[in-house]
mmCIF file of C-alpha atoms in Angstrom:
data_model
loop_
_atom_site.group_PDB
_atom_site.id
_atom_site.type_symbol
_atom_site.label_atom_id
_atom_site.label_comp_id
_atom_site.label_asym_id
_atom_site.label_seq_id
_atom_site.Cartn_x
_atom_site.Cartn_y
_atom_site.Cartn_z
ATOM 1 C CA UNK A 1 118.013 1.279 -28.555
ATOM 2 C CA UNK A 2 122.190 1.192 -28.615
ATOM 3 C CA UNK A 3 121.954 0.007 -25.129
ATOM 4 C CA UNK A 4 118.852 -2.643 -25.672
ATOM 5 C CA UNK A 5 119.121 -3.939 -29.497
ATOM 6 C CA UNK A 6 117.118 -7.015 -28.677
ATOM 7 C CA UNK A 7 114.014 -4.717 -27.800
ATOM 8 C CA UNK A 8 113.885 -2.227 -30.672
ATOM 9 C CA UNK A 9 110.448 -3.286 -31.975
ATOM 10 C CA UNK A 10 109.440 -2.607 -28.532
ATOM 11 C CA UNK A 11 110.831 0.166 -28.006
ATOM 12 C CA UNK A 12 110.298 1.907 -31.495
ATOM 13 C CA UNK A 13 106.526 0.963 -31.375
ATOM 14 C CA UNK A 14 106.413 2.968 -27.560
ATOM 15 C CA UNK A 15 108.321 6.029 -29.510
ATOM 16 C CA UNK A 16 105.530 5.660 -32.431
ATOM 17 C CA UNK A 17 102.413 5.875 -29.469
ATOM 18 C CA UNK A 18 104.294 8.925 -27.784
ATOM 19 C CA UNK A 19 105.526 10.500 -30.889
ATOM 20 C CA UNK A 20 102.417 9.854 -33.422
ATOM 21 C CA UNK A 21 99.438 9.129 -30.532
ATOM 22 C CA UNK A 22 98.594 13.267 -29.446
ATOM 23 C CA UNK A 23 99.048 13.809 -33.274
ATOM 24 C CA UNK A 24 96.357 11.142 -34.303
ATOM 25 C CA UNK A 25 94.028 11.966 -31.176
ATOM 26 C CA UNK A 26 94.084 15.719 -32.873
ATOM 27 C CA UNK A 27 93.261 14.848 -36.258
ATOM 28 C CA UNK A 28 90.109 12.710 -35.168
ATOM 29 C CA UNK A 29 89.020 15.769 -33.062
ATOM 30 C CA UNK A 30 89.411 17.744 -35.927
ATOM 31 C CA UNK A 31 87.498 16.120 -38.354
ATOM 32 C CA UNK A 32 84.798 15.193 -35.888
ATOM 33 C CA UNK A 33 84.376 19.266 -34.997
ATOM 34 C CA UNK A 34 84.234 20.100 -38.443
ATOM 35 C CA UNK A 35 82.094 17.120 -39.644
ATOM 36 C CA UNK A 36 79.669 16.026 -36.849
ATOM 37 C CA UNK A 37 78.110 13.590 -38.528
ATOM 38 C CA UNK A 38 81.256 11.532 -39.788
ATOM 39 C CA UNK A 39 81.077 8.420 -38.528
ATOM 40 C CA UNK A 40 84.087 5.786 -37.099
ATOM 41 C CA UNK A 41 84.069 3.908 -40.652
ATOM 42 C CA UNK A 42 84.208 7.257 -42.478
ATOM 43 C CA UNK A 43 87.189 8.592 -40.633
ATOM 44 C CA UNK A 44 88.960 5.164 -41.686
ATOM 45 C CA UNK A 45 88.423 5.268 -44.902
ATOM 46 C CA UNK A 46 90.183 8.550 -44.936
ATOM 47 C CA UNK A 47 93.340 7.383 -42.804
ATOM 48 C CA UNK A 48 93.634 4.315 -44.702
ATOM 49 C CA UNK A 49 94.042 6.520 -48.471
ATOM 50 C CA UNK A 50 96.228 8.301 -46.530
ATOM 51 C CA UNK A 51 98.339 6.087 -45.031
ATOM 52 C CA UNK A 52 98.599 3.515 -47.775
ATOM 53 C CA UNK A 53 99.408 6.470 -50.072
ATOM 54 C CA UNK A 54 102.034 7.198 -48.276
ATOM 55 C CA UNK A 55 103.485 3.535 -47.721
ATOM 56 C CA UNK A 56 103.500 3.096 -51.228
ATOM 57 C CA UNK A 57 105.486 6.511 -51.914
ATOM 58 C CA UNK A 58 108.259 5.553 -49.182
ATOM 59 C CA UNK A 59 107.920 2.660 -50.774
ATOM 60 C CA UNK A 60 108.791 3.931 -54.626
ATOM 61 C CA UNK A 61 110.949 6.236 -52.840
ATOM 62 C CA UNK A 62 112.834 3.777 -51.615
ATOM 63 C CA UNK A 63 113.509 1.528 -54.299
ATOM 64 C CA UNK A 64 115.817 4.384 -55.553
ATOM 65 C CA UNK A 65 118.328 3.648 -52.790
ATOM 66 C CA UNK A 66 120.207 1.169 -54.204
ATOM 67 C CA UNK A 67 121.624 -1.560 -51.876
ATOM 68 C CA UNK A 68 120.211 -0.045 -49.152
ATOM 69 C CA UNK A 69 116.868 -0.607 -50.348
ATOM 70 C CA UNK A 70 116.063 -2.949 -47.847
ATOM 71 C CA UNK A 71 116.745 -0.723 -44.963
ATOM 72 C CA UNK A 72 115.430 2.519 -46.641
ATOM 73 C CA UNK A 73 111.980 0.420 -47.255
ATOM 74 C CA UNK A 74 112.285 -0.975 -43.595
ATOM 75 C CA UNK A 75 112.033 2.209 -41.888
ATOM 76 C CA UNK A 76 109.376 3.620 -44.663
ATOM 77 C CA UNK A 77 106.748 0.939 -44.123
ATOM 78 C CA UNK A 78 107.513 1.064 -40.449
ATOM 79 C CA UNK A 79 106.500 4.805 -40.024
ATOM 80 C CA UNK A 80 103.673 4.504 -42.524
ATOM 81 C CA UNK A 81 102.543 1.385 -40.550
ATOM 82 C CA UNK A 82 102.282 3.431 -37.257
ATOM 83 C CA UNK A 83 100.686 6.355 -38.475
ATOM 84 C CA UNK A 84 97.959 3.803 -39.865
ATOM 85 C CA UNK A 85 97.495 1.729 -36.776
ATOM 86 C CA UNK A 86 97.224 5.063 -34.405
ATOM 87 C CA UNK A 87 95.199 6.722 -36.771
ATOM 88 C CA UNK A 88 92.501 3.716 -37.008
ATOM 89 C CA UNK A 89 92.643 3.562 -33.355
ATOM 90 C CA UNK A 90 91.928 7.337 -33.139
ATOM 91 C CA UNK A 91 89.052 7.113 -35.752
ATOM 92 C CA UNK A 92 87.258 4.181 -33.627
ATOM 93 C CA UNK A 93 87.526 6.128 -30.139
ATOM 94 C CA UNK A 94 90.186 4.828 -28.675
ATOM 95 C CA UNK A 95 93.240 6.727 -27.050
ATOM 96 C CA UNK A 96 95.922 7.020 -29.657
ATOM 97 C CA UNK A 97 98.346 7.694 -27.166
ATOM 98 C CA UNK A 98 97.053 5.484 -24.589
ATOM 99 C CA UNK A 99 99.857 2.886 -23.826
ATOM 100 C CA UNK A 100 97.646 -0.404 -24.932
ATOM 101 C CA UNK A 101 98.432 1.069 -28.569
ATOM 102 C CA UNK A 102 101.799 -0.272 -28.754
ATOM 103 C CA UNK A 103 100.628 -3.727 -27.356
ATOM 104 C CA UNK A 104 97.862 -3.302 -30.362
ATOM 105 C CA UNK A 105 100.989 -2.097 -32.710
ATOM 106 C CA UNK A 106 102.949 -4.923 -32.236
ATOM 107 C CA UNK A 107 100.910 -7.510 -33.156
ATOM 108 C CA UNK A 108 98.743 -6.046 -35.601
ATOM 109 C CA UNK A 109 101.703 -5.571 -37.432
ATOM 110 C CA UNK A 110 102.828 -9.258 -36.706
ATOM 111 C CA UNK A 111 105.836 -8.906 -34.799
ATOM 112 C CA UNK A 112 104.731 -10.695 -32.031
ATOM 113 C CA UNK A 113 101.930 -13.334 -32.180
ATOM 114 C CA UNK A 114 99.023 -11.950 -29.787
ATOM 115 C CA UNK A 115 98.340 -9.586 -27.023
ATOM 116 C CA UNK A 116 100.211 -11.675 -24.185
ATOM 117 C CA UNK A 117 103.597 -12.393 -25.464
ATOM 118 C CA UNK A 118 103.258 -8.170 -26.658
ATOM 119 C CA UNK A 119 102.790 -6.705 -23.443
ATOM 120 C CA UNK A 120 105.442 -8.999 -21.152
ATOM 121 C CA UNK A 121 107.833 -7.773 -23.805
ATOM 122 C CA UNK A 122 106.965 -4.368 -23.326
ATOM 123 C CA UNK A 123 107.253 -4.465 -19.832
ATOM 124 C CA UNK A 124 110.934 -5.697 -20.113
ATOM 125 C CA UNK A 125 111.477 -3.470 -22.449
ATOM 126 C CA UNK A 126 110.490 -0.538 -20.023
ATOM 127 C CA UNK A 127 112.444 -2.303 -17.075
ATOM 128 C CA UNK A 128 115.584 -3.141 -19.107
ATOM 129 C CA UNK A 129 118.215 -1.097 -17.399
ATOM 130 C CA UNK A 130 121.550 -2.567 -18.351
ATOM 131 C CA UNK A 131 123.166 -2.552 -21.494
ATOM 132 C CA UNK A 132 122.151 -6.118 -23.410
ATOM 133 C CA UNK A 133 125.449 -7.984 -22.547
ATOM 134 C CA UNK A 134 124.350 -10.615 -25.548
ATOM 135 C CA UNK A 135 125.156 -8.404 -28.392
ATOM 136 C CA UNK A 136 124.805 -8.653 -31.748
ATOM 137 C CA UNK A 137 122.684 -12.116 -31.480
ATOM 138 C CA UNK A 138 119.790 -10.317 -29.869
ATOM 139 C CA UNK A 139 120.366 -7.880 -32.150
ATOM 140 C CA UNK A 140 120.069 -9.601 -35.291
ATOM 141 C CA UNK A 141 117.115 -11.269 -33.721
ATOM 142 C CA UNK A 142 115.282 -7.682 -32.612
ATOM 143 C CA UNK A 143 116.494 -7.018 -36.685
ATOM 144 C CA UNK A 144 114.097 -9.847 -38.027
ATOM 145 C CA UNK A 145 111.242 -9.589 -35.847
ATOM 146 C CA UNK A 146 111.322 -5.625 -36.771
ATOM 147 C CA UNK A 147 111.749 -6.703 -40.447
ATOM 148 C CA UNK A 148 108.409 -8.868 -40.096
ATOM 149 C CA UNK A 149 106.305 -6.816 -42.639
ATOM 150 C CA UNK A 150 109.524 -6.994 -45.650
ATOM 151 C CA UNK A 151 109.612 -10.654 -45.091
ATOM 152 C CA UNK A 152 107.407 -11.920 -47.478
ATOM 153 C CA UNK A 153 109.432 -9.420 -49.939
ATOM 154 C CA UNK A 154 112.802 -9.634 -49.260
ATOM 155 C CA UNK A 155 113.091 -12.609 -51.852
ATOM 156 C CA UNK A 156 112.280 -10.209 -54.252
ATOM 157 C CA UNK A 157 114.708 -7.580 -54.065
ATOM 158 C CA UNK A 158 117.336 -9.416 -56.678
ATOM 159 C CA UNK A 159 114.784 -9.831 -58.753
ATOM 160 C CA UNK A 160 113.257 -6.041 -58.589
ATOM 161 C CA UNK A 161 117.033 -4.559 -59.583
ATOM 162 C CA UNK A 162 117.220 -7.227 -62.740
ATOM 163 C CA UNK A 163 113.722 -5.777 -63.978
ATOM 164 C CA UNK A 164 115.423 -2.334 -63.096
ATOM 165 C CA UNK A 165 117.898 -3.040 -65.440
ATOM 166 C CA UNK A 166 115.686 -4.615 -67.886
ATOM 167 C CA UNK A 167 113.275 -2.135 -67.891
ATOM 168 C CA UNK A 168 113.762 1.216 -65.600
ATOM 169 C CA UNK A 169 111.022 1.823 -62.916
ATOM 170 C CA UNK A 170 110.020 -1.421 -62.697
ATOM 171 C CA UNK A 171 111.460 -1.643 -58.868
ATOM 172 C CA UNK A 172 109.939 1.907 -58.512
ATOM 173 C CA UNK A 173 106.472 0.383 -59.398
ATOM 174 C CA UNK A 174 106.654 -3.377 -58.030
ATOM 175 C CA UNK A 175 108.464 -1.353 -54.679
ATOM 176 C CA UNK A 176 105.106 1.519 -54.748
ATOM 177 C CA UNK A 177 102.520 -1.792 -54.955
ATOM 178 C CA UNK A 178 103.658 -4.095 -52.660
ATOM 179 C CA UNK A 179 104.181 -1.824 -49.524
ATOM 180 C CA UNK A 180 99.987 -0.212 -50.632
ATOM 181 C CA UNK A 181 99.341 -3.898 -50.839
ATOM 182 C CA UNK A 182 100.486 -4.404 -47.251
ATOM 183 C CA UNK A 183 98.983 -1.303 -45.854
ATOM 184 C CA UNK A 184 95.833 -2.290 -46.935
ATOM 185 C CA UNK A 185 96.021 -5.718 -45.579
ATOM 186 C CA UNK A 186 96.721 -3.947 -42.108
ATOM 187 C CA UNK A 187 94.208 -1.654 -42.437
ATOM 188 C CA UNK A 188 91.488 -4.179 -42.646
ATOM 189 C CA UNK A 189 93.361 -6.373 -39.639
ATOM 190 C CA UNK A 190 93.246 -2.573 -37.780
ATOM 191 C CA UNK A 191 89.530 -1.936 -38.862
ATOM 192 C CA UNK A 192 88.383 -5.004 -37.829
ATOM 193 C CA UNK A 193 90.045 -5.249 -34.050
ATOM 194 C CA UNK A 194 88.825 -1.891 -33.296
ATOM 195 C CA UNK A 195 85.660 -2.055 -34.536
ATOM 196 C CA UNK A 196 85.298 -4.523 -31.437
ATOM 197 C CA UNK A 197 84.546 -2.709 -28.401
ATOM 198 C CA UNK A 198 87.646 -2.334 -26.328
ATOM 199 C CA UNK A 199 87.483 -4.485 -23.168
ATOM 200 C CA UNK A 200 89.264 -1.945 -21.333
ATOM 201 C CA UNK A 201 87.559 1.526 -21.439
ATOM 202 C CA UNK A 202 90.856 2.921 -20.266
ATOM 203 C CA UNK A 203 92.006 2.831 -23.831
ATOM 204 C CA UNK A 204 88.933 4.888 -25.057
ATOM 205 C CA UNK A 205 88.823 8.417 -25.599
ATOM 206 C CA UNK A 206 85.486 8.633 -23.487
ATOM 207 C CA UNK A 207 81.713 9.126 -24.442
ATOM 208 C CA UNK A 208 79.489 6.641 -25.619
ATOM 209 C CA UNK A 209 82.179 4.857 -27.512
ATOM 210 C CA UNK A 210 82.915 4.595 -31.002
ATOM 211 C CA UNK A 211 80.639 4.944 -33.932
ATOM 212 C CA UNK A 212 79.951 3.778 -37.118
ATOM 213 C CA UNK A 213 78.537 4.812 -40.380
#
């Protein structure tokens, strides 16, 4: 990421398949040995209380930082975000870990605008090889698109540390809401594209396919 700034959301959403995919798939496998008749929605419903619990803790937890609120939030949601996404994915039969999941990453969380302009950026990201010799303009760009889901809230920050002052834990609280808020609203973009059946069965985990309750 030093050596390519201008593909970080790229790059960090291909860490978050590798790192968090094998992790997901082993969760859904889990719960599917030990309950046999959960169904695809069921297993949702659980990842989504989890994972919008804990984007509204990092959340709260990050309000506490200060002026680095921003970034401490940033990488909070991020990681909550992926976990959600990947999770989902694993709960509706497909591959966590397959590599279609960061395409799916990337614009379900809205940094890029569909499934086209996701990929060829992952594949330049993969074939990047020289340092990015445009510095710290790509950079700030790759910054913003990464920053996509604390857009809508980064108007808000001055006005979360007045109410701190006025009235201590409102930022905690406003900080804890907001960042559920947006989980959720993935978690029903998430539900909804993988309730589809995939169009490639290379991304499924194999069988009959997904289920539902």
């Amino acid at each position: 990421m030093l050596e390519h700034p201008a593909f970080a959301p790229e790059l960090l959403a291909l860490a978050a398949v590798e790192a968090i995919g094998p992790r997901a798939r082993d969760w859904a496998q889990r719960l599917r040995d030990a309950y046999p008749d959960a169904g695809a929605d069921g297993l949702a419903r659980l990842a989504t209380r989890r994972f919008v619990r804990q984007a509204g803790a990092g959340g709260a937890t990050a309000a506490l930082a200060g002026l680095f609120a921003p970034v401490a939030e940033l990488a909070a949601v991020l990681w909550a975000q992926a976990n959600l996404v990947l999770h989902l994915a694993a709960a509706y039969g497909r591959d966590p870990a397959h590599p279609d999941r960061a395409v799916e990453l990337l614009v379900l969380t809205r940094v890029h605008p569909d499934a086209e302009s996701a990929r060829a950026a992952l594949v330049a990201a993969r074939s990047a090889e020289e340092p990015d010799a445009a510095g710290w303009p790509r950079a700030a760009e790759a910054a913003w698109r990464l920053a996509a889901p604390l857009v809508a809230q980064a108007g808000g920050w001055l006005a979360l540390r007045l109410a701190s002052r006025l009235l201590p834990g409102a930022a905690v609280l406003v900080a804890a809401a907001g960042d559920a808020a947006a989980a959720e609203r993935l978690a029903a973009r998430a539900v909804a594209a993988y309730r589809r059946p995939p169009t490639d069965r290379a991304g499924a985990t194999g069988g009959a396919g997904p289920t539902t309750d």
